[in-house]
PDB file of C-alpha atoms in Angstrom:
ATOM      1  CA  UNK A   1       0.000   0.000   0.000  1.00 46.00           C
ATOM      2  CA  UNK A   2       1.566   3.651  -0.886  1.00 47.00           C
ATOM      3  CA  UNK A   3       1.707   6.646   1.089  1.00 45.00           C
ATOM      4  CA  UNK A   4      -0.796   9.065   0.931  1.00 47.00           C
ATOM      5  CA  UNK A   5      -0.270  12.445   2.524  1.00 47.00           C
ATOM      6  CA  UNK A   6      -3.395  14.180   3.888  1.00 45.00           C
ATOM      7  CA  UNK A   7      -4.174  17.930   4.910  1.00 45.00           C
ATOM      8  CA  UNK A   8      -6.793  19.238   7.198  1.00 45.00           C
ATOM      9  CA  UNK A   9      -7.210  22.712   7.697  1.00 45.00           C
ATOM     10  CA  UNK A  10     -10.309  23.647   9.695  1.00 44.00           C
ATOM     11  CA  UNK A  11      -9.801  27.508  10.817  1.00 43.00           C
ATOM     12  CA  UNK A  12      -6.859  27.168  13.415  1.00 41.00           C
ATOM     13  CA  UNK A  13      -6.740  24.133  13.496  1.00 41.00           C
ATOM     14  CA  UNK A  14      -4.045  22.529  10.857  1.00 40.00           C
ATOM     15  CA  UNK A  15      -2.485  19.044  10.586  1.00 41.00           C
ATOM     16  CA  UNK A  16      -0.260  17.190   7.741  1.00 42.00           C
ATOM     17  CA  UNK A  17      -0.848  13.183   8.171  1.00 44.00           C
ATOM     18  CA  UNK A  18       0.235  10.008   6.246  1.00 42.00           C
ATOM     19  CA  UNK A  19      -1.657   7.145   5.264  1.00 44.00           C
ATOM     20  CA  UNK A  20       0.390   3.951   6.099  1.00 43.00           C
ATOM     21  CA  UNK A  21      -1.070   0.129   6.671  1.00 44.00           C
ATOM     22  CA  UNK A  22      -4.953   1.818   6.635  1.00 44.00           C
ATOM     23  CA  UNK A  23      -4.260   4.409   9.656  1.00 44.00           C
ATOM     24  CA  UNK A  24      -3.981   7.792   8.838  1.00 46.00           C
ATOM     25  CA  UNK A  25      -1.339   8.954  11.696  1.00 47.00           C
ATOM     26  CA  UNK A  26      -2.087  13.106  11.648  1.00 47.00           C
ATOM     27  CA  UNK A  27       1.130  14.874  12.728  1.00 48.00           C
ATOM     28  CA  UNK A  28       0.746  16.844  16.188  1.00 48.00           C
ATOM     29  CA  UNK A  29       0.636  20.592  16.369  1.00 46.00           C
ATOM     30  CA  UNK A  30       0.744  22.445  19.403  1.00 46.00           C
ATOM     31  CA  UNK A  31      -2.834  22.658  20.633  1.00 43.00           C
ATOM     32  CA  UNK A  32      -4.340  20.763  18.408  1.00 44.00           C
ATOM     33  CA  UNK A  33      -6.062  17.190  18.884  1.00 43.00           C
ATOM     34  CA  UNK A  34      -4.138  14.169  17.380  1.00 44.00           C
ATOM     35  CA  UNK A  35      -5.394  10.659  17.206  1.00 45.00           C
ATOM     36  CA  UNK A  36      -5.694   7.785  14.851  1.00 45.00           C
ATOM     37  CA  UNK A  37      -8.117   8.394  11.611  1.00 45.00           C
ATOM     38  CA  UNK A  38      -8.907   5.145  10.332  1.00 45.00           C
ATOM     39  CA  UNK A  39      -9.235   4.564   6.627  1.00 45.00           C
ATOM     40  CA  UNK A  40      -9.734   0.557   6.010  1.00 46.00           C
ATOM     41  CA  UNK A  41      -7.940  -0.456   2.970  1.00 46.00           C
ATOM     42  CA  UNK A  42      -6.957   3.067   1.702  1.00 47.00           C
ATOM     43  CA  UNK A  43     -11.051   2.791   0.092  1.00 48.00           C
ATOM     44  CA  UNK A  44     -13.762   5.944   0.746  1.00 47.00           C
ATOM     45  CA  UNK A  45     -13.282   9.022   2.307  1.00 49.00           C
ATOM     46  CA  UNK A  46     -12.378  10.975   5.218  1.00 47.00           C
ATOM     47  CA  UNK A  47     -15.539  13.155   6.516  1.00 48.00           C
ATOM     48  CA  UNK A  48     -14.793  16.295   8.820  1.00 47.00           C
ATOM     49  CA  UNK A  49     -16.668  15.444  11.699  1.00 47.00           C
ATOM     50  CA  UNK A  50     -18.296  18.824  13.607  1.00 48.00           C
ATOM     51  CA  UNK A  51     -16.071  19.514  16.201  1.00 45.00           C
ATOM     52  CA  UNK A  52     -13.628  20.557  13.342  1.00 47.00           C
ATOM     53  CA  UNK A  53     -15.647  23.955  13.361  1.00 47.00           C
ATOM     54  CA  UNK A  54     -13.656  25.511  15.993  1.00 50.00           C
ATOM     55  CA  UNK A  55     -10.968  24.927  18.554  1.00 51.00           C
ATOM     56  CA  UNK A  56     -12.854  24.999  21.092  1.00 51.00           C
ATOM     57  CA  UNK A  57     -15.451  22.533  20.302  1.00 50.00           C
ATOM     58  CA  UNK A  58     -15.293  18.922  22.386  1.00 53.00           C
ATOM     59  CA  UNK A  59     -13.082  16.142  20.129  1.00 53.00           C
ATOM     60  CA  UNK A  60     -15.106  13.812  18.331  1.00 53.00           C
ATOM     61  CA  UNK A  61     -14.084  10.216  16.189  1.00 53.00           C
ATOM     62  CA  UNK A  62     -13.386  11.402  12.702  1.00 50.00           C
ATOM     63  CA  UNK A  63     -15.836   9.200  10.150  1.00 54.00           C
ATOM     64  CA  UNK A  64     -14.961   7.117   8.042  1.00 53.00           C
ATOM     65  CA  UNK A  65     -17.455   6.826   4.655  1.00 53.00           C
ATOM     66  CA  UNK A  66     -17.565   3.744   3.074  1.00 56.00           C
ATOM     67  CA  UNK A  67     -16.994   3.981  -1.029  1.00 54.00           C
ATOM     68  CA  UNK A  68     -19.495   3.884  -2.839  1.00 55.00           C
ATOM     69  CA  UNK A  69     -20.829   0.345  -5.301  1.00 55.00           C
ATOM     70  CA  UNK A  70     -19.185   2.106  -8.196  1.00 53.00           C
ATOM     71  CA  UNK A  71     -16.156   2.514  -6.859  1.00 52.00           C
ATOM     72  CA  UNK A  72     -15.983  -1.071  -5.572  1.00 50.00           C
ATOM     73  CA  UNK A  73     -17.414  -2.266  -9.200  1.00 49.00           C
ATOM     74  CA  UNK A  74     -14.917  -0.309 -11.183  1.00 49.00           C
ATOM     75  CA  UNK A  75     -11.588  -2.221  -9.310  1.00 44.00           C
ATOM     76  CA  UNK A  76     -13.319  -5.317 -10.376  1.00 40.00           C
ATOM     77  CA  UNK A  77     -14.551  -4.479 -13.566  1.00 39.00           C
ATOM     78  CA  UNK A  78     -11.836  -6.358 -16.095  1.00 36.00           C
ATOM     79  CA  UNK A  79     -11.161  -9.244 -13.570  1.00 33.00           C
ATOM     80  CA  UNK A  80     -14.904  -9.982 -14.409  1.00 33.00           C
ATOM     81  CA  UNK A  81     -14.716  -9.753 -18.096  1.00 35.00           C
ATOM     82  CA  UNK A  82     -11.675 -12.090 -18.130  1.00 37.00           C
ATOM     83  CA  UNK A  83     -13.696 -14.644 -15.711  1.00 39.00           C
ATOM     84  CA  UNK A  84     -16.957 -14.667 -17.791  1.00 38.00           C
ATOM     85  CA  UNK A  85     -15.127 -14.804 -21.056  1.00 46.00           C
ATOM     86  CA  UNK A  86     -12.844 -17.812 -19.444  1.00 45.00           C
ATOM     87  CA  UNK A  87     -16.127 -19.625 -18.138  1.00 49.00           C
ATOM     88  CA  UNK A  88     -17.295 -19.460 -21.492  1.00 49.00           C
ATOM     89  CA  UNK A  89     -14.350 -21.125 -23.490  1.00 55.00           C
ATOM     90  CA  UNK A  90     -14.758 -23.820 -20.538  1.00 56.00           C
ATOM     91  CA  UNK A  91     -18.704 -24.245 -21.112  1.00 66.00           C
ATOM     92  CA  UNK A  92     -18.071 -24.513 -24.696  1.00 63.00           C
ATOM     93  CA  UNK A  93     -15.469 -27.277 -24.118  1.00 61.00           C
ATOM     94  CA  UNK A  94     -18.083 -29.186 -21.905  1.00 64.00           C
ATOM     95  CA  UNK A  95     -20.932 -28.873 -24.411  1.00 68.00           C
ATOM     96  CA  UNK A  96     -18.618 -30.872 -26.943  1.00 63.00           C
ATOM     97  CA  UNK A  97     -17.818 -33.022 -24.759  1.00 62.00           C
ATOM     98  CA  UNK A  98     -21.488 -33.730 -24.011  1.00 66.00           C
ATOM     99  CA  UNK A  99     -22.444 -33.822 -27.516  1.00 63.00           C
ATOM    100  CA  UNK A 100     -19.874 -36.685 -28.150  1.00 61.00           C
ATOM    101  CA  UNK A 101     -22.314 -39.134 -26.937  1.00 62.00           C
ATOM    102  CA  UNK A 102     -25.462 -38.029 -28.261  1.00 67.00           C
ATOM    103  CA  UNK A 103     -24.471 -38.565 -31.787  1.00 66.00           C
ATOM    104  CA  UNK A 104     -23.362 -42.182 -33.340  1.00 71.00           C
ATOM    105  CA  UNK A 105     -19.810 -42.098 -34.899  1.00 83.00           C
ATOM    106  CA  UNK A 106     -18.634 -39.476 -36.732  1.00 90.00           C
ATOM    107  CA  UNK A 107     -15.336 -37.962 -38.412  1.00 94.00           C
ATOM    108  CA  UNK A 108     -14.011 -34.716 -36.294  1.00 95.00           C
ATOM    109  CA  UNK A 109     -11.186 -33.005 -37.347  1.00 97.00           C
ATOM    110  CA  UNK A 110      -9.531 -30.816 -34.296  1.00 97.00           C
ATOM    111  CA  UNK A 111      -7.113 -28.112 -35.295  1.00 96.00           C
ATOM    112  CA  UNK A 112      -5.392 -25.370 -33.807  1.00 94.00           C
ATOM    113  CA  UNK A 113      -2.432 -23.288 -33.182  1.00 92.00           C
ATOM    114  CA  UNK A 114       0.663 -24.244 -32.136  1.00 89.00           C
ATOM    115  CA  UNK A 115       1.286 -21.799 -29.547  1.00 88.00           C
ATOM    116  CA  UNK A 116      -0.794 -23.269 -26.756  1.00 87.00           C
ATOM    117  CA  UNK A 117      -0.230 -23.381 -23.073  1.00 89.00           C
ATOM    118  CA  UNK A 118       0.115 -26.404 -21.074  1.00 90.00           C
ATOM    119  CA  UNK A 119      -3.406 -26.459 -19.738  1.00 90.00           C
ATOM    120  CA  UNK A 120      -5.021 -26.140 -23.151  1.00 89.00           C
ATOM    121  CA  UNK A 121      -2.911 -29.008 -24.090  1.00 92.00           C
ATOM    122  CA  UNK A 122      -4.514 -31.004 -21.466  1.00 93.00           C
ATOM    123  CA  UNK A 123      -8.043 -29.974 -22.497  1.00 92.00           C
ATOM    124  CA  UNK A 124      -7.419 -30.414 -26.580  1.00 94.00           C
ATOM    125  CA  UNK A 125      -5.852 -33.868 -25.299  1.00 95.00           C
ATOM    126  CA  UNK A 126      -8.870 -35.017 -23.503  1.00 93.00           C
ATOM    127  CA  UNK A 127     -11.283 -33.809 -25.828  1.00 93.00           C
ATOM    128  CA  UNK A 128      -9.481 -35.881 -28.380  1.00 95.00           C
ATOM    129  CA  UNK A 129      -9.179 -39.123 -26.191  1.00 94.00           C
ATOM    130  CA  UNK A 130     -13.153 -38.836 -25.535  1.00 92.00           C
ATOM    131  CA  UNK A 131     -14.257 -38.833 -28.693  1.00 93.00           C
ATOM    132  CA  UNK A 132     -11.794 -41.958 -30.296  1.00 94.00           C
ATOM    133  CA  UNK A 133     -12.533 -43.587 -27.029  1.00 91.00           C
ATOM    134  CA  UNK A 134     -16.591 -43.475 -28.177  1.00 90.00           C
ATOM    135  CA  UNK A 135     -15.761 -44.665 -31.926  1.00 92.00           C
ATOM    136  CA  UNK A 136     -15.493 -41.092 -33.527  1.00 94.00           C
ATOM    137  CA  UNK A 137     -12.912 -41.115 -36.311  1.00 96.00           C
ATOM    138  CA  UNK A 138     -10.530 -37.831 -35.702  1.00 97.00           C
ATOM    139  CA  UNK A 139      -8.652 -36.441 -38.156  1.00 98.00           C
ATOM    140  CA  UNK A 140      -5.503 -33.493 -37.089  1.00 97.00           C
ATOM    141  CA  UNK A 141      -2.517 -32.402 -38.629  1.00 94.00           C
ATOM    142  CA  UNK A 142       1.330 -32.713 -37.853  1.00 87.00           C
ATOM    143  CA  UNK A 143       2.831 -29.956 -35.738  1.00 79.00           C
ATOM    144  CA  UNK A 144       3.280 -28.729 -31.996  1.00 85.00           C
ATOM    145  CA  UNK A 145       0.471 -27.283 -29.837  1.00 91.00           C
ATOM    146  CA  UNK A 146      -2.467 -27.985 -30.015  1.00 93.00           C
ATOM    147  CA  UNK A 147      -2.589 -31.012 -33.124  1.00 94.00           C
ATOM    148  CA  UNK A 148       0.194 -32.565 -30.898  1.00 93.00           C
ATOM    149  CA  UNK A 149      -2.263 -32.393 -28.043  1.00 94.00           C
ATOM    150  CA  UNK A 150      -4.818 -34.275 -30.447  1.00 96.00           C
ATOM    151  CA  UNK A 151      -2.128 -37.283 -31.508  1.00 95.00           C
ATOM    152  CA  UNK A 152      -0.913 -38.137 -27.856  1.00 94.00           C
ATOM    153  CA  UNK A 153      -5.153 -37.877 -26.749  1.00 95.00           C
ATOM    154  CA  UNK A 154      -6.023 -40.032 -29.412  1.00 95.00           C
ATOM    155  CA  UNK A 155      -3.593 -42.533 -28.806  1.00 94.00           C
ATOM    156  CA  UNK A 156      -4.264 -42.776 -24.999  1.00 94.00           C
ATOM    157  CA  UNK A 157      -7.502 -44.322 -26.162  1.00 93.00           C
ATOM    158  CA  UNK A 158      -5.508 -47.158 -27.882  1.00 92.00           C
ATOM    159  CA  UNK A 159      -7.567 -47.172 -31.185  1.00 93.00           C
ATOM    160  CA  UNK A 160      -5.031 -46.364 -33.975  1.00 92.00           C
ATOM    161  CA  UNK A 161      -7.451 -46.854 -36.370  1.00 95.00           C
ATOM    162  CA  UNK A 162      -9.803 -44.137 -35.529  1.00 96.00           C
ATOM    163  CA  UNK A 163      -7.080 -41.615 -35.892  1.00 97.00           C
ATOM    164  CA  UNK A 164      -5.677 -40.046 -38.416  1.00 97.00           C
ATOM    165  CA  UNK A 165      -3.103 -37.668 -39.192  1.00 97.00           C
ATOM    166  CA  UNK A 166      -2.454 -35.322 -42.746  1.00 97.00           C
ATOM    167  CA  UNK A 167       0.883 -33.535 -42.968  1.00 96.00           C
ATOM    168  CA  UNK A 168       1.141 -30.523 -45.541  1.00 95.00           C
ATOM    169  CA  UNK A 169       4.119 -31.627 -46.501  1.00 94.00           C
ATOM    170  CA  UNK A 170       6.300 -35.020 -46.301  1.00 93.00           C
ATOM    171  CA  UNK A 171       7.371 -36.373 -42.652  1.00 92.00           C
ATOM    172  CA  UNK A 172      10.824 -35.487 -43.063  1.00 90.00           C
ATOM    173  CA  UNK A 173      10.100 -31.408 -43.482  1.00 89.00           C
ATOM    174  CA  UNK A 174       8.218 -31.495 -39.984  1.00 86.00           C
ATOM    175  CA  UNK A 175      10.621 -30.716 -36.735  1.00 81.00           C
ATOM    176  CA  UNK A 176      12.296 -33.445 -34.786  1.00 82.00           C
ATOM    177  CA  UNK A 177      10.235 -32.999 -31.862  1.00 80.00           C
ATOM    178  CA  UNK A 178       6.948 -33.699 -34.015  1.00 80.00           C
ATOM    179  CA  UNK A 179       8.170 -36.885 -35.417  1.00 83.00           C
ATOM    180  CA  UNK A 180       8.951 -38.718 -32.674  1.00 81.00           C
ATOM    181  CA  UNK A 181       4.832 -38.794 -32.103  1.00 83.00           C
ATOM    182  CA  UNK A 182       3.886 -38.821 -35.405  1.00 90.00           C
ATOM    183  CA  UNK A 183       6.072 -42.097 -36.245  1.00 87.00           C
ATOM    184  CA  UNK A 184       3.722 -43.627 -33.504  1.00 89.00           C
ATOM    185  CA  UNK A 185       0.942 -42.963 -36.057  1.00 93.00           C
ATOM    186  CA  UNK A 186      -0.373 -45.558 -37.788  1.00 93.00           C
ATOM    187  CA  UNK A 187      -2.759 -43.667 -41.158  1.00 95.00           C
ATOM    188  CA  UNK A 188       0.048 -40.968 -41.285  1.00 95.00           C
ATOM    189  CA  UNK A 189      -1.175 -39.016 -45.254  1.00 96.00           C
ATOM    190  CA  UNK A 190       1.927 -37.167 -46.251  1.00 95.00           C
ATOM    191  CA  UNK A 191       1.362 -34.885 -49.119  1.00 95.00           C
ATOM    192  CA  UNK A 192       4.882 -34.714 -50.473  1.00 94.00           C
ATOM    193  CA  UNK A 193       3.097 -32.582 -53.749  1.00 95.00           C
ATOM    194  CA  UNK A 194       3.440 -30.008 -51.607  1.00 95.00           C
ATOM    195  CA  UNK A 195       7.210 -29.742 -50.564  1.00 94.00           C
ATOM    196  CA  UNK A 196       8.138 -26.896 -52.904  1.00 94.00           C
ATOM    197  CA  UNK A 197       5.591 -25.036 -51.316  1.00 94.00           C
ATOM    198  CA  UNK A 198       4.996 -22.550 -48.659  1.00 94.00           C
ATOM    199  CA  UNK A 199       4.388 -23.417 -45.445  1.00 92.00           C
ATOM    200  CA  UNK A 200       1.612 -21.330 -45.473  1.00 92.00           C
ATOM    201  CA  UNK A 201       0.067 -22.819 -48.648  1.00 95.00           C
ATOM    202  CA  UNK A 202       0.834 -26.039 -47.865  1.00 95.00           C
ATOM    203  CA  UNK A 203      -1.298 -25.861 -44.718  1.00 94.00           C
ATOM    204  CA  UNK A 204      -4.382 -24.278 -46.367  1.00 95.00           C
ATOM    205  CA  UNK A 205      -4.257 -27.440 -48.649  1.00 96.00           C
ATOM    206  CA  UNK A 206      -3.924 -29.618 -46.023  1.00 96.00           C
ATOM    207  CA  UNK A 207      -6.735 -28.144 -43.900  1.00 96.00           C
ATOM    208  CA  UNK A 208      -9.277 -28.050 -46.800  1.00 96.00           C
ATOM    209  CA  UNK A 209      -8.070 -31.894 -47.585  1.00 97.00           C
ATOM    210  CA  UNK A 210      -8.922 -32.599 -43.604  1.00 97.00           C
ATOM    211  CA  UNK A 211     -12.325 -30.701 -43.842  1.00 97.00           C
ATOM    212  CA  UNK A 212     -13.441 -32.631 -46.969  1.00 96.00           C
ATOM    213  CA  UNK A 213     -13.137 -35.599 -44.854  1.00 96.00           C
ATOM    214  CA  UNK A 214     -15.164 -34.985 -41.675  1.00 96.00           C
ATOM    215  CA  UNK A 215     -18.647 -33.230 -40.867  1.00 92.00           C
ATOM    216  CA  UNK A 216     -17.678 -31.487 -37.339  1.00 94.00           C
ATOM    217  CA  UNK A 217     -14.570 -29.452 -37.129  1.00 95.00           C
ATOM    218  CA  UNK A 218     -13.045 -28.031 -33.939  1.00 95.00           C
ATOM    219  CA  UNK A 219     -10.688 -25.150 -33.776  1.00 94.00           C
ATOM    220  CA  UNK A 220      -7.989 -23.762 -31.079  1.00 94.00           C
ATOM    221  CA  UNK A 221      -7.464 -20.207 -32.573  1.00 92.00           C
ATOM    222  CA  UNK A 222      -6.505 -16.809 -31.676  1.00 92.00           C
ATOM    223  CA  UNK A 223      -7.632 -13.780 -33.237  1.00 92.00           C
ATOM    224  CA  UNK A 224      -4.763 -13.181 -35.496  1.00 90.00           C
ATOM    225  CA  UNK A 225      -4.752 -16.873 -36.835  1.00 91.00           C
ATOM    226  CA  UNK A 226      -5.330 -16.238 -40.208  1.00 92.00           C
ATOM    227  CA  UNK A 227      -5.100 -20.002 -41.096  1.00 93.00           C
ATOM    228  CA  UNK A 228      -6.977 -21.592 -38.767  1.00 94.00           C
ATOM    229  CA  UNK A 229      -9.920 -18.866 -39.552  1.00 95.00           C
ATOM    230  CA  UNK A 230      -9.768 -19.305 -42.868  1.00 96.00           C
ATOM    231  CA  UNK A 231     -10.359 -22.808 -42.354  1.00 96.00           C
ATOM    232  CA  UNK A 232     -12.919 -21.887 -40.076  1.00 95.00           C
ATOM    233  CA  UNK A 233     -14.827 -19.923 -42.605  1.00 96.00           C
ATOM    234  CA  UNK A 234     -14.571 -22.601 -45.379  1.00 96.00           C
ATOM    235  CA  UNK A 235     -15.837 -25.157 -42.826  1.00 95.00           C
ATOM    236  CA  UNK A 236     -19.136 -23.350 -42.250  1.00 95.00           C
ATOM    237  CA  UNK A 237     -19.472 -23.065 -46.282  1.00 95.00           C
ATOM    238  CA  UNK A 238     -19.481 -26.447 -46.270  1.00 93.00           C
ATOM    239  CA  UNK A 239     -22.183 -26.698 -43.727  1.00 92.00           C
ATOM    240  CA  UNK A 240     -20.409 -28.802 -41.098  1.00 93.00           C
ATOM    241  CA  UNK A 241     -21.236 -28.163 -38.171  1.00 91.00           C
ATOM    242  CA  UNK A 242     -18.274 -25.964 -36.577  1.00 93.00           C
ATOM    243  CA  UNK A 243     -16.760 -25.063 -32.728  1.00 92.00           C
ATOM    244  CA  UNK A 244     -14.294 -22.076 -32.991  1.00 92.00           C
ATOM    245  CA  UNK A 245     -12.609 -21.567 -29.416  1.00 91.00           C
ATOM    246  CA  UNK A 246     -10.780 -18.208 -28.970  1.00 91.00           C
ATOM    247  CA  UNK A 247      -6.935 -18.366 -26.298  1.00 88.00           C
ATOM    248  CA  UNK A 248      -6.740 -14.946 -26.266  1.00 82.00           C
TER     249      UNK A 248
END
């Protein structure tokens, strides 16, 4: 908590104070009346009480008024926004998961962005191991993040045929740390046509080749994931039936 310095100046009676821990500690003048002023939490404001009026007047407790509900609100304001927005990317996740078993087998491809955090991971790796592990074919790409999150959840459920993986380009283009899961593969679809490509390019063709293969689709995307929402986009052309989830 800072230091706040406060000034009362009531006639003759004058006193320069400090705001430490809560207390406000007024600084003693000769003839004047010197105690504690409490101020919880640094919050509200300090009210002259009446005996301020004059020197003469018998000492009183200084008041203390509480802030008011929009001054509490306003603190809280964008801790709230984050929570609800957070408690929606959650309730999304749970819907899908729910909607797994209402539905007979199906082909879901599940996408997303690399740069994921570790709990995402954990949520794109169960959503993945729930729905091989009820007989849904899913289909993902090569890659960190989040479609590495999809290979190692798939394979948990110990069904290699219900998973499969298309690379944009062939498996020897894709980092070392992404082919030591994706040898574990067993339908691995490497489109080596596109090795003089892009990267870019080459993953557009490889997400539109995954689309035309499933009717649900399931992204990991932030804003700025021009990619993944342009995938996005041509998904919902196609009519499939589409779950975009925003990390940022």
């Amino acid at each position: 908590m800072g230091i706040l310095p406060v000034e009362i100046d009531e006639g003759r009676l004058s006193s320069v104070g400090f705001v430490a821990g809560g207390i406000l500690r007024p600084r003693r003048r000769r003839g004047s009346f010197c105690g504690p002023l409490v101020c919880p939490s640094g919050l509200g404001r300090v009210k002259r009480a009446p005996w301020m009026a004059g020197p003469e007047s018998p000492p009183e407790p200084v008041r203390w008024v509480p802030p008011s509900r929009e001054e509490m609100e306003g603190e809280s304001k964008v801790t709230t926004v984050e929570r609800v927005d957070s408690e929606k990317s959650f309730d999304t996740v749970l819907q899908e998961l729910t909607a797994i078993q209402q539905d007979g087998p199906r082909n879901v491809a599940i996408l997303g962005t690399r740069h994921t955090s570790y709990l995402h991971q954990q949520i794109v790796e169960l959503l993945s191991f729930a729905n091989v592990l009820v007989g849904n074919h899913v289909f993902t790409s090569g890659a960190g993040g989040t479609n590495a999150a999809v290979i190692r959840g798939a394979i948990r459920a110990e069904k290699p045929d219900l998973l499969t993986v298309v690379l944009p380009q062939s498996l020897w283009k894709q980092p070392p740390d992404a082919r030591d899961h994706l040898e574990r593969v067993q339908q691995l679809i490497e489109m080596k046509e596109n090795d003089d490509l892009p990267l870019d390019v080459a993953s557009r063709l490889c997400n539109s080749d995954i689309l035309s293969r499933c009717t649900h689709f399931i992204a990991f995307a932030f804003h700025d994931s021009e990619v993944l929402l342009e995938a996005v986009r041509e998904a919902k052309a196609l009519n499939m039936i589409v779950t975009l989830l925003y990390l940022d």
